[in-house]
Structures are given as structure tokens and as C-alpha cells.
CSV table of C-alpha atoms in Angstrom, one decimal:
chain,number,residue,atom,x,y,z
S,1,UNK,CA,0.0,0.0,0.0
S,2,UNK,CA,1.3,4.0,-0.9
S,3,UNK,CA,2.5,5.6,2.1
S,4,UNK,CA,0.7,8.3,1.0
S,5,UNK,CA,-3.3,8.0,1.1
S,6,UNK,CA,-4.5,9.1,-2.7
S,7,UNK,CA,-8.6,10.6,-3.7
S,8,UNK,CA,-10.9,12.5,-1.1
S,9,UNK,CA,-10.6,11.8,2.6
S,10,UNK,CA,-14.0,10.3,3.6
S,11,UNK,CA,-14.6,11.7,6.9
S,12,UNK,CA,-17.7,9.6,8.3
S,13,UNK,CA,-17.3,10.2,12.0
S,14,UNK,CA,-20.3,11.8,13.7
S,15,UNK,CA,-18.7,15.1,13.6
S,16,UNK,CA,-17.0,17.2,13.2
S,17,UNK,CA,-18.8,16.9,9.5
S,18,UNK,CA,-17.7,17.6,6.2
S,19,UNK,CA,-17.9,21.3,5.5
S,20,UNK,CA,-19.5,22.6,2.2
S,21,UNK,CA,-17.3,24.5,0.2
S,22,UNK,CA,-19.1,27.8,0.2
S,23,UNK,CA,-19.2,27.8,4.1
S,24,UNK,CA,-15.4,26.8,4.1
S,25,UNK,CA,-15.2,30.0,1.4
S,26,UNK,CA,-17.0,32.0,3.8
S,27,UNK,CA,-15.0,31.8,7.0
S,28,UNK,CA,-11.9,32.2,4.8
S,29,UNK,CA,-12.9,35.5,3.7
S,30,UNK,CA,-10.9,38.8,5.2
S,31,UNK,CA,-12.1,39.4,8.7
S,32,UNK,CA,-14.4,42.4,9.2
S,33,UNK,CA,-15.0,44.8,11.9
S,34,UNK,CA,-17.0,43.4,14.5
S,35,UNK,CA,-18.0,47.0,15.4
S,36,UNK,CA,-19.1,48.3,12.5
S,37,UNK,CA,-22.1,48.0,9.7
S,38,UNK,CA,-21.0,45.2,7.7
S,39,UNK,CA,-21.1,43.1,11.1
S,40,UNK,CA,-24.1,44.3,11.8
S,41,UNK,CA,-26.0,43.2,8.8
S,42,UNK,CA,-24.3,39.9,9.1
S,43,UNK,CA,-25.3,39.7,12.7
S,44,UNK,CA,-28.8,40.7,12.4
S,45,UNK,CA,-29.0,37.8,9.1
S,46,UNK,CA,-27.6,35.2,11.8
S,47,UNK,CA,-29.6,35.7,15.0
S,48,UNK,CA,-32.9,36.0,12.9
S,49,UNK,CA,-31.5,33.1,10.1
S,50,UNK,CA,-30.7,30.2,13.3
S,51,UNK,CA,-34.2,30.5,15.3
S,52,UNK,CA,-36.2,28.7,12.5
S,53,UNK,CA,-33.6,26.0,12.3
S,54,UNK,CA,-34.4,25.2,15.9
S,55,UNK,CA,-38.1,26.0,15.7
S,56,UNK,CA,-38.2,28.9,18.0
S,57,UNK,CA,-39.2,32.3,18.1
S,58,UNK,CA,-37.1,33.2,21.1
S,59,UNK,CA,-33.4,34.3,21.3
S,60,UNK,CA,-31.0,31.9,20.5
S,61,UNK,CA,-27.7,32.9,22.0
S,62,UNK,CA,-24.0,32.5,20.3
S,63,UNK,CA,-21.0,31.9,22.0
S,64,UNK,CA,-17.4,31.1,20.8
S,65,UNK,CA,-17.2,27.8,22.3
S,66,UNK,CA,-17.3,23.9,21.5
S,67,UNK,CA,-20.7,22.1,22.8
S,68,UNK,CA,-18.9,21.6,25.9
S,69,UNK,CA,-19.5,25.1,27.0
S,70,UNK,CA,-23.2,25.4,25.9
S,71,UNK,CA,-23.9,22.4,28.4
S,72,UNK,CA,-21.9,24.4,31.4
S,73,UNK,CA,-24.0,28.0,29.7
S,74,UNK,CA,-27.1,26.0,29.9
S,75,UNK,CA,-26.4,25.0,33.5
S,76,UNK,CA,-24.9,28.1,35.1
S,77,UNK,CA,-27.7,30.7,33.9
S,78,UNK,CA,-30.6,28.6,35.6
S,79,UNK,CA,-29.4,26.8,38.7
S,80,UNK,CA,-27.7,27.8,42.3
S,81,UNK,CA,-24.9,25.8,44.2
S,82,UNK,CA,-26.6,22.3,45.2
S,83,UNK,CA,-29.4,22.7,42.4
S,84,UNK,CA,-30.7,19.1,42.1
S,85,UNK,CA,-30.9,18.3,38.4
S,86,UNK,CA,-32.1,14.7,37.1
S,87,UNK,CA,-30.8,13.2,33.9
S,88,UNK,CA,-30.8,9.5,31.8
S,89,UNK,CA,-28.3,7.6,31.0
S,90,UNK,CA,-28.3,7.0,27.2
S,91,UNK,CA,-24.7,6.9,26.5
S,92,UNK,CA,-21.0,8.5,27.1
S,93,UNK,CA,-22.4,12.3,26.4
S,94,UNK,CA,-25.2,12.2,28.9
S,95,UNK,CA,-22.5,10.6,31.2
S,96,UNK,CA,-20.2,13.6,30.6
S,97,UNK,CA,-23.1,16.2,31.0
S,98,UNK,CA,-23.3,15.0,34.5
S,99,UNK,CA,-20.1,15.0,35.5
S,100,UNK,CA,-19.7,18.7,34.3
S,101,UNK,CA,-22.7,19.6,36.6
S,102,UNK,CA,-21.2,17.9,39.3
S,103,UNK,CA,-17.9,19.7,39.2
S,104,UNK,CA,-20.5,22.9,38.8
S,105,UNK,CA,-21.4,22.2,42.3
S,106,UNK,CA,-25.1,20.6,41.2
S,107,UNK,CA,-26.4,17.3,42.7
S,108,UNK,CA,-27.0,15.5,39.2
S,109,UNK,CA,-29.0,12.2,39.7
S,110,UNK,CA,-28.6,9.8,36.8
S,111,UNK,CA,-31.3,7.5,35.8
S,112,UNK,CA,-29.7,4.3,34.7
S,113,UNK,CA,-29.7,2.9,31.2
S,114,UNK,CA,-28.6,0.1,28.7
S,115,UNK,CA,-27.1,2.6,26.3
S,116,UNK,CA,-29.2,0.6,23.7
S,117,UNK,CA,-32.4,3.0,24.4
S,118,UNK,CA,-33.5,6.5,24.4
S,119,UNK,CA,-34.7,7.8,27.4
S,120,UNK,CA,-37.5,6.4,29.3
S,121,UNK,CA,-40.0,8.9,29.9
S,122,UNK,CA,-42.1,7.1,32.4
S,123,UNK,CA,-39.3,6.4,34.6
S,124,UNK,CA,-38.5,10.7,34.4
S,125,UNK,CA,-42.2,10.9,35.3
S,126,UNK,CA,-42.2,8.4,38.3
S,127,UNK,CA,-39.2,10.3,39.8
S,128,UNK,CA,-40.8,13.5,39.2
S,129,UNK,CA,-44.1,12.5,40.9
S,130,UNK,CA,-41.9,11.3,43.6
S,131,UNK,CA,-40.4,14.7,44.3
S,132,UNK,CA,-43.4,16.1,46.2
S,133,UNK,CA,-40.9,18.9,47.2
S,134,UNK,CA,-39.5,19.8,43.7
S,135,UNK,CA,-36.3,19.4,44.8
S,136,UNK,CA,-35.4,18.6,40.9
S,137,UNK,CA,-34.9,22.0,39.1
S,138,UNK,CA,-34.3,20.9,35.5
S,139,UNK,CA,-34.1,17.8,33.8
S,140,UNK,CA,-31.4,17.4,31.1
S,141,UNK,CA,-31.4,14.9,28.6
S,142,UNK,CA,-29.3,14.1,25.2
S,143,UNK,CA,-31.6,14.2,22.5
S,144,UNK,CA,-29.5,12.1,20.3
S,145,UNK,CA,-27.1,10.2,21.8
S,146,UNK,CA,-23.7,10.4,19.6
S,147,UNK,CA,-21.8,7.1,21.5
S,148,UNK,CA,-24.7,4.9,20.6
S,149,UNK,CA,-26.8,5.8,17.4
S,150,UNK,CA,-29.9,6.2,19.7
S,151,UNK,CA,-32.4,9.4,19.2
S,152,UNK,CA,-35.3,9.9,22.3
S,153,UNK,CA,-38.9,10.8,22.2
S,154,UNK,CA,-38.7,14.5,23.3
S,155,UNK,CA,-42.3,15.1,23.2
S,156,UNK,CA,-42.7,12.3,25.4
S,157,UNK,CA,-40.6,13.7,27.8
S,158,UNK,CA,-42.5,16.6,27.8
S,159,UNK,CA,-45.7,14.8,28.4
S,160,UNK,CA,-44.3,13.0,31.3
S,161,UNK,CA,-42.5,16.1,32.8
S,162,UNK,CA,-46.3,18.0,32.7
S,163,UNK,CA,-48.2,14.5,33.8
S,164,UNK,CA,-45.8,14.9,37.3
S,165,UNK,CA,-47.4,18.5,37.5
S,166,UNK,CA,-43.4,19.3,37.8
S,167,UNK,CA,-42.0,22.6,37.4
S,168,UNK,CA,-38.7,21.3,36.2
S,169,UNK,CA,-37.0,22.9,33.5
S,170,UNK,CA,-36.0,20.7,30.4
S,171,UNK,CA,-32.9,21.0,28.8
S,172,UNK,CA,-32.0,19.1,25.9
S,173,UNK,CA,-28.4,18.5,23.5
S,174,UNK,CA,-29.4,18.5,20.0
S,175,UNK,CA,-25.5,19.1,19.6
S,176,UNK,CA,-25.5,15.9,16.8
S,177,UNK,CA,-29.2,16.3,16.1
S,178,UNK,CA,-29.7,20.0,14.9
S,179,UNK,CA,-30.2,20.2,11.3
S,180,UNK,CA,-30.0,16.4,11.2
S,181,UNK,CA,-33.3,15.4,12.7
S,182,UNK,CA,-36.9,16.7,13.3
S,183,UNK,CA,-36.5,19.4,16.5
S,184,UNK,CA,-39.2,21.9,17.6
S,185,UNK,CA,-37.7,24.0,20.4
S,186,UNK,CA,-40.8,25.7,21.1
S,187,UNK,CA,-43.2,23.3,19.8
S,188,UNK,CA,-42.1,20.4,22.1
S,189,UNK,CA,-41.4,22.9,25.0
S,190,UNK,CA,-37.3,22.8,25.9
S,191,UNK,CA,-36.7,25.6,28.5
S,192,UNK,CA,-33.1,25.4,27.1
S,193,UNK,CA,-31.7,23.8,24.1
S,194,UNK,CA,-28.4,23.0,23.6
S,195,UNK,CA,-26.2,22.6,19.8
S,196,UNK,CA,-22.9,22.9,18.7
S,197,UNK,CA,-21.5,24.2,14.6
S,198,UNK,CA,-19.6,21.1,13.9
S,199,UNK,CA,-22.4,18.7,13.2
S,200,UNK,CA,-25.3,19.0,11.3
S,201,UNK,CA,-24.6,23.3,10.8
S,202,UNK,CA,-22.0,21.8,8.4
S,203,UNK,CA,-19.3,24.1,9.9
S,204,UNK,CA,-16.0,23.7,11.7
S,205,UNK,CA,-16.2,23.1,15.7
S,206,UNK,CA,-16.0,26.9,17.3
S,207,UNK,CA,-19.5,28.0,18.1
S,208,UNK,CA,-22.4,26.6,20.6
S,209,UNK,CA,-25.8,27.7,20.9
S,210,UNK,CA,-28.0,27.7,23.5
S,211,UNK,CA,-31.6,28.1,22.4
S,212,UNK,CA,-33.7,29.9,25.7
S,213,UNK,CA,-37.6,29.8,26.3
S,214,UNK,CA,-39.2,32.4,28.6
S,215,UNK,CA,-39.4,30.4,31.6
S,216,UNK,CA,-35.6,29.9,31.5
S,217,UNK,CA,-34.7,33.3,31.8
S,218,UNK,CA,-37.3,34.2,34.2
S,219,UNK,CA,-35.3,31.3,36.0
S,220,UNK,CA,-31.9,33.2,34.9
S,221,UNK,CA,-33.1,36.1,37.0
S,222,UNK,CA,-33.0,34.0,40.0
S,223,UNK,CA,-30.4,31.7,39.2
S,224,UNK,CA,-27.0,32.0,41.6
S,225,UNK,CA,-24.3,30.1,40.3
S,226,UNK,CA,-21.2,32.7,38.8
S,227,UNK,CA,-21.5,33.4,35.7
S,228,UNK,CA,-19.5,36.1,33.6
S,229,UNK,CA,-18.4,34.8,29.8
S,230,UNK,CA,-21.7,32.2,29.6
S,231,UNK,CA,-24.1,35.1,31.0
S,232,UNK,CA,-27.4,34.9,28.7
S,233,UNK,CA,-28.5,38.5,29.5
S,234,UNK,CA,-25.9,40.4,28.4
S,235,UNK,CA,-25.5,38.8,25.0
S,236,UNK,CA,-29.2,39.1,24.9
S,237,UNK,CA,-29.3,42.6,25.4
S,238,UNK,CA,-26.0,42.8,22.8
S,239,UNK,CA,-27.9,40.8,20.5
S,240,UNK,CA,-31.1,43.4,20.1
S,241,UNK,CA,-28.4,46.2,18.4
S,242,UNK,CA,-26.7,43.2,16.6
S,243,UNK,CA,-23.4,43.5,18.4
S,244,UNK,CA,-21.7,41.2,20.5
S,245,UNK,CA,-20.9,42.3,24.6
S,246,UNK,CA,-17.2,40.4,23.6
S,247,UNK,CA,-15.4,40.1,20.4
S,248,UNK,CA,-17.2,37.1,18.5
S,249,UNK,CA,-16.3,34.1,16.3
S,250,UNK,CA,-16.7,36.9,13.1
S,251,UNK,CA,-15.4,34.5,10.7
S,252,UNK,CA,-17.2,31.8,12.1
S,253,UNK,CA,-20.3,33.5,11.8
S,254,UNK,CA,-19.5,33.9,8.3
S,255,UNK,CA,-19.8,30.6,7.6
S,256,UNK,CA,-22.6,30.2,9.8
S,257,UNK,CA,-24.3,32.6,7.5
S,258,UNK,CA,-23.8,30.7,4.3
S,259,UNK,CA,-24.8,27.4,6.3
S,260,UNK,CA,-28.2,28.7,6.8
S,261,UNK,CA,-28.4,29.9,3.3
S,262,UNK,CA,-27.7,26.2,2.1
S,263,UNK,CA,-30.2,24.4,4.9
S,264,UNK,CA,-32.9,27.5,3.9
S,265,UNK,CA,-32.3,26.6,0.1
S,266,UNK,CA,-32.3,23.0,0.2
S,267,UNK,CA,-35.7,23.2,2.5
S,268,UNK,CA,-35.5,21.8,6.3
S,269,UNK,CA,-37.9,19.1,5.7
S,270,UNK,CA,-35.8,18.1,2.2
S,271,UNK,CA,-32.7,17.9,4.9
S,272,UNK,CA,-34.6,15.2,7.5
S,273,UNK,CA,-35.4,13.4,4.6
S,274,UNK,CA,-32.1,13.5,3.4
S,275,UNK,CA,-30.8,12.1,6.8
S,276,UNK,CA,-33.3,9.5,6.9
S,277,UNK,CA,-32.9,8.2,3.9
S,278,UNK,CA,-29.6,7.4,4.6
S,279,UNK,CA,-29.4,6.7,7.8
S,280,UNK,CA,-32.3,3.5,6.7
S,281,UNK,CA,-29.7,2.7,3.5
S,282,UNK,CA,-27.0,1.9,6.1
S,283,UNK,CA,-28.8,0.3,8.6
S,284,UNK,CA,-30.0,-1.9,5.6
S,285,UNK,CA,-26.2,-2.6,4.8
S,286,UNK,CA,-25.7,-3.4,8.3
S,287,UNK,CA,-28.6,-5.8,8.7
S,288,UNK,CA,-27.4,-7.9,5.7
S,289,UNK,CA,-23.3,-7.8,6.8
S,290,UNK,CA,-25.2,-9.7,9.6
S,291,UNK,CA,-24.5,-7.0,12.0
S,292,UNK,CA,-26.6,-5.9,15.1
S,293,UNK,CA,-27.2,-1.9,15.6
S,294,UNK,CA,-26.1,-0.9,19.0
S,295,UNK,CA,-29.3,0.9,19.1
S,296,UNK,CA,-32.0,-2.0,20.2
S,297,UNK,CA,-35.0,0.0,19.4
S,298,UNK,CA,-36.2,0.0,15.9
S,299,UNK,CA,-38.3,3.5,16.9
S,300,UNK,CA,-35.3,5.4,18.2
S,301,UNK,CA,-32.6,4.7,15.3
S,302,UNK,CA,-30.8,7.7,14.9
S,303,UNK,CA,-30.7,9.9,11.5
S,304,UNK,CA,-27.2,11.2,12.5
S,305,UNK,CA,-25.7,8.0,12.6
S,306,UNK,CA,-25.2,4.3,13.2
S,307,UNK,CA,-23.3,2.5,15.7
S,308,UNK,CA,-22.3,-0.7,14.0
S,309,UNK,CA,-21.7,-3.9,16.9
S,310,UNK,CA,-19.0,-6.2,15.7
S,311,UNK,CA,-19.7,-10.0,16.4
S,312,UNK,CA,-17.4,-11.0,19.9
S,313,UNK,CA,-13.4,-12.0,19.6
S,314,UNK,CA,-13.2,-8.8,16.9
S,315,UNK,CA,-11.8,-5.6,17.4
S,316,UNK,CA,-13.8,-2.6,16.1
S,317,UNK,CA,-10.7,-0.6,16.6
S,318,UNK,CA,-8.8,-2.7,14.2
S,319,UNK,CA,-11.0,-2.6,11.6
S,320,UNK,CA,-11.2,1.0,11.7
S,321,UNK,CA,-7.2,1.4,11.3
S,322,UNK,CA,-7.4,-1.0,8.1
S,323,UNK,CA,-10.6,0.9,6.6
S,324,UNK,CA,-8.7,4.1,7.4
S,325,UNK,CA,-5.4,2.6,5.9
S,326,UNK,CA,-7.0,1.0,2.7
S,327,UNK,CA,-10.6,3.1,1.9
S,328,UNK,CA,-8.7,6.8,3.2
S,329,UNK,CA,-11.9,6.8,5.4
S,330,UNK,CA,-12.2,8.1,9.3
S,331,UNK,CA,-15.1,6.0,11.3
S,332,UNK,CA,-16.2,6.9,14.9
S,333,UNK,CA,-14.8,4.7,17.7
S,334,UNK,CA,-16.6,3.3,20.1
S,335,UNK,CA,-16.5,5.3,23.8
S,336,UNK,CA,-16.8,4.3,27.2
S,337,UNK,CA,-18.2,0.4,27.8
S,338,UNK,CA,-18.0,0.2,23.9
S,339,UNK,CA,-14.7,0.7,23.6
S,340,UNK,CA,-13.4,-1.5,20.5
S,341,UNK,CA,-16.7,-3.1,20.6
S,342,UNK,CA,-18.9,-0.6,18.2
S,343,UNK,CA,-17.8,1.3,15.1
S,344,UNK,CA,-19.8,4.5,14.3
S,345,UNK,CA,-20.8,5.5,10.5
S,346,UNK,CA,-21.6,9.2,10.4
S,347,UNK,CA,-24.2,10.0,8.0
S,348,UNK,CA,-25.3,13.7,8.7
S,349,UNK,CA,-24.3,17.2,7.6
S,350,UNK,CA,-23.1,17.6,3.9
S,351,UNK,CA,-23.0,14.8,2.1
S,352,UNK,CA,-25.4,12.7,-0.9
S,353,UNK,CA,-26.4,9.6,-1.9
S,354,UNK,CA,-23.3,8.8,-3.7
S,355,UNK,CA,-21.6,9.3,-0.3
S,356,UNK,CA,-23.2,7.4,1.6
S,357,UNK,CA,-22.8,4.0,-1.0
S,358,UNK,CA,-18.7,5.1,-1.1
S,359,UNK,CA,-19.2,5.3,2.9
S,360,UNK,CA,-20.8,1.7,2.1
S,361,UNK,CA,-17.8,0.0,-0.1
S,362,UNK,CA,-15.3,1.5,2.3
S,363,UNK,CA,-16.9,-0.2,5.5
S,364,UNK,CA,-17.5,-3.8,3.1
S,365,UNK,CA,-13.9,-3.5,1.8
S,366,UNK,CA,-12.3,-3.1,5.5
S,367,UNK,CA,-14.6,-6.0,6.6
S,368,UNK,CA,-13.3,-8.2,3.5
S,369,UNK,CA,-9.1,-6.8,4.2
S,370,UNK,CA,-9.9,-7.8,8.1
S,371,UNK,CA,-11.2,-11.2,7.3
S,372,UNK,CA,-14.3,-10.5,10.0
S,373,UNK,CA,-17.3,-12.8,8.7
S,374,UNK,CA,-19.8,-10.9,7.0
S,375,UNK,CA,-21.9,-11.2,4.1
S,376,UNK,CA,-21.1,-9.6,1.3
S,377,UNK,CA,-23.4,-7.3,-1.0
S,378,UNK,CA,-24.2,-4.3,1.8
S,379,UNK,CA,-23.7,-1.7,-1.3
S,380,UNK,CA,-26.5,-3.7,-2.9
S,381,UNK,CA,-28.5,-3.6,0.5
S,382,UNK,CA,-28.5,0.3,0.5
S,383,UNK,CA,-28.8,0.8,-2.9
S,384,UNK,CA,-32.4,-0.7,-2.5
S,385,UNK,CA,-33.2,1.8,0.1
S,386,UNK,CA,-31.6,5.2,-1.9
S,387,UNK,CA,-33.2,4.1,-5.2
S,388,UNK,CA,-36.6,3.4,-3.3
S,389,UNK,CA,-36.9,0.2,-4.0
S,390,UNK,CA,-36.7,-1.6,-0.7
């Protein structure tokens, strides 16, 4: 084999994405004056532009940040030291979005899971009707869970937070789902939605977003835990002048301009679609490999992606390094318990039909090279599907 890999790099992890070339031409462009006109026009196109693509008409606020930092901004402009916040185990991110509002001082309570399933809404209610107190103050949940290929029922989360007659906020990480899968911010209720650029925005990592309802910054006002870069109110009150309170990401939001032109031309519902569509072709590959999902739930498969389990006594991480090595394509490893037991196919942000059947042969043709029993014709198997004829 060439030292030196040859053709396109195929980057199917499940994020950072592919990023079209107009949005890569975009944040190359000279940098502009955050404080004068231009800016202006291009802030006042952004901040209006982004609400639709989370289905809300309240402020959605920018920050220069990875995802990371829209979970802590989420957290630290509604709670107070010792806040008791109640969240579900679905995979590695909801196990990281805990351990961030622990170190924020919070008393995070984790409902256990499988991390084959979405959340299970009737558990969140039972704990909720159990808190006669309302000790809970928000529950935060991953809407699509990025380790395991698994996307929860929102609305029924919703349904079961109201059933409790529980004031808790919800918060939800659409940080791999945004622009990927059906989200209504202020249809489904979320008090605070969180995202990130990299995924489904089709942009490079660098900005987070935190979507914000009413109640949540009525519970800002009273909210004590310190908060100074992440404060909602300030860029808020920045935001209605289209400025910034700090200097901003300006040629990320560049790019993030262009991005919106491309979901806003292509049509939001045309994008689901387009995730669907291929998200069902893969899974149809995997199902005839002879592969298991490592999502267990045919109602919860994700859009985004597919975590792929490898039969026991093979190593997920191995295959990986010889798809990488012979295909020039980057797969997702498998995190936490899965570990070199899952590999991840990202399917979400730019990319067409024709990707997704190359994203195919690449997988098939690392499983052949690695000698891991399969069987053959998965290309076939997702043609069916892309072709509509399965």
C-alpha cells in the first residue's frame, strides 16, 4: 500500500462533518469589523436566520465555544450551588453532561440505562411524581445520543414532565441532532436547548448555541451560580443592536451565515429526509453484513448516525485502522463500555447519496481486508433503500 493516502478523505465520523465548500469560502474570507455595519447586517441575518432551524421564536444565543460550554452556559444561567438536576443515562455524552454539573457544584441524579435506548420517559415521570418537594430543578437529557446511534422521544418527555405537575426545566443536547433530525424547540417545550456548529450546521467546531424559552430566563433572574463569559442576559441585550458584549467568532459567523443559506435553500424538511434516507440505507447494509445496531429500538434509530456492533473476539478498533489505511476513510470509535466493541458511520451534515454508498464499499472493503465474517453485497442492500426500492 502507498504511504501516502491518494482521492478525497472520507470523513464519516459523527462530527466534526464535512464542511460545504461555500461555508469553508465564507469563513476564509478577510475578517471584518466586529463593530461596525457590515457586522451588523451579518449579525442581524444570523440571529434571525438560526431560530427557525431550531423551531423557535425566542433568542437563541452564540457563543465562541465547542458544545462543551453550551452544556456548562445551559447549567450556570438557571441553577444555584446544590441545584438538584435529574438526567438519563443513554450513553457517554449524557455521562459527561453529568459529570460537568457535578464539578459545577449541582447534585446531578442519573437515571440508569442500557445505552441501547432512548430515554424512558415514564421512569422521568415516576421520579418527578416522587419529588413532592421539587427538589429537581431541570431535567437534562441528550436528545441524540452520539456514542450509541440512539435518538429519544422529546415530546414524550415533555408529556411525562407536565403528567408529574413538575415545574422542572428541560434542557436538551441536540449538539448531533440540529439540522439532522426533526427538533421543535418551542413546539415540544425545551426551556433550554443546547447545539454545537460542527455537526449537522456543516461548519467547523467553534461556536455553541443555547436556544432559551421564557421560563428559562425568568429562572436566569433567579439563578445564583457565577457566571460572567456564559451570561445569557448580556449577549441578549448585545444581540437586540446586533453586536456582540465580547469580540465574536466573526469569521465563524460567516460561515454560519452561508450554512443557513444552504439548509434554507435545500428546505429543512428536504434535509430530514435526506438524513433518513440514509441513515435507513446503512442500517439496511448493516442488517445484511449480519450486523446488530447498537441501538436496540427500531423506533429510536438515529438519523445522525449508526453505531455498528462487531460479532465478539473482533476488534472494532482494528477494523477502523485497516478501513482508514485502505478506503482513506475516518469512522467513529466506540466510547466508554464500547470501547473496541462498536464502530460509528456518520451520516449527517453535507453529504449525498453517492456518499453514503462510497461510505458503504469502504466499511464492506475493511470487513473483507480484516477477514471478519460478514456477508457480502451491503452496497447492494443500501442501494435498495436510496433508489426506493426496498
Amino acid at each position: 500500500m502507498p504511504s501516502v493516502a491518494t482521492g478525497r478523505h472520507f470523513l464519516q465520523i459523527p462530527g466534526p462533518t464535512n464542511c460545504p465548500l461555500p461555508v469553508l469560502e465564507a469563513i476564509a474570507r478577510p475578517t471584518i469589523d466586529h463593530r461596525g455595519p457590515e457586522f451588523k447586517r451579518l449579525a442581524g441575518t444570523v440571529l434571525e436566520g438560526i431560530r427557525p432551524i431550531f423551531g423557535t421564536r425566542e433568542p437563541v444565543v452564540i457563543f465562541p465555544a465547542s458544545g462543551t460550554g453550551a452544556w456548562e452556559a445551559a447549567l450556570v444561567n438557571t441553577l444555584s450551588p446544590g441545584d438538584h438536576v435529574l438526567m438519563f443515562e443513554t450513553g457517554w455524552f449524557a455521562s459527561l453532561w453529568r459529570k460537568l454539573a457535578e464539578r459545577l457544584g449541582l447534585k446531578a441524579e442519573i437515571l440508569p440505562g442500557d445505552w441501547r435506548g432512548g430515554v424512558d420517559a415514564a421512569a422521568i415521570e415516576e421520579r418527578l411524581r416522587a419529588d413532592r418537594g421539587h427538589a429537581i430543578k431541570a431535567v437534562c437529557v441528550v436528545h441524540n445520543e452520539t456514542s450509541t446511534g440512539v435518538a429519544s422521544d422529546i415530546p414524550a418527555l415533555r408529556k411525562a414532565i407536565d403528567a408529574a405537575g413538575h415545574p422542572a426545566l428541560m434542557m436538551v443536547d441536540t449538539i448531533s441532532s440540529l439540522a439532522s433530525i426533526e427538533y421543535d424547540h418551542d413546539g415540544w417545550g425545551v426551556d433550554v436547548t443546547v447545539a454545537g456548529s460542527q455537526k449537522g450546521l456543516m461548519l467547523p467546531p467553534g461556536l455553541s448555541f443555547n436556544a432559551v424559552s421564557a421560563k428559562a430566563r425568568s429562572a436566569s433572574a433567579r439563578a445564583r451560580l457565577p457566571r460572567a463569559f456564559w451570561d445569557w442576559e448580556d449577549m441578549i441585550a448585545a444581540n437586540a443592536s446586533n453586536v456582540f458584549p465580547y469580540t465574536p467568532a466573526t469569521n465563524m459567523l460567516q460561515g454560519l451565515k452561508v450554512a443557513i443559506e444552504l439548509l434554507q435553500a435545500e428546505g429543512i424538511d428536504n434535509v430530514f429526509a435526506r438524513h433518513e434516507r440514509a441513515a435507513r440505507a446503512t442500517r439496511a447494509a448493516v442488517a445484511h453484513w449480519g450486523f446488530e445496531t447498537q441501538c436496540a429500538d427500531p423506533a429510536r434509530h438515529s438519523a445522525s448516525l449508526t453505531a455498528v456492533r462487531l460479532p465478539e473476539g473482533h476488534s472494532a478498533d482494528a477494523l477502523r485502522e485497516t478501513i482508514l489505511e485502505r478506503a482513506n476513510m475516518s469512522l467513529g470509535n466506540g466510547l466508554g463500555p464500547l470501547a473496541d466493541r462498536v464502530f460509528r458511520i456518520g451520516h449527517l451534515g453535507d453529504f449525498s447519496d453517492a456518499s453514503v454508498t462510497g461510505t458503504i464499499a469502504g466499511v464492506e472493503l475493511g470487513l473483507k481486508q480484516a477477514g471478519i465474517p460478514h456477508h457480502g453485497g451491503g452496497v447492494e442492500a443500501a442501494l435498495g433503500i436510496l433508489a426506493g426500492n426496498a
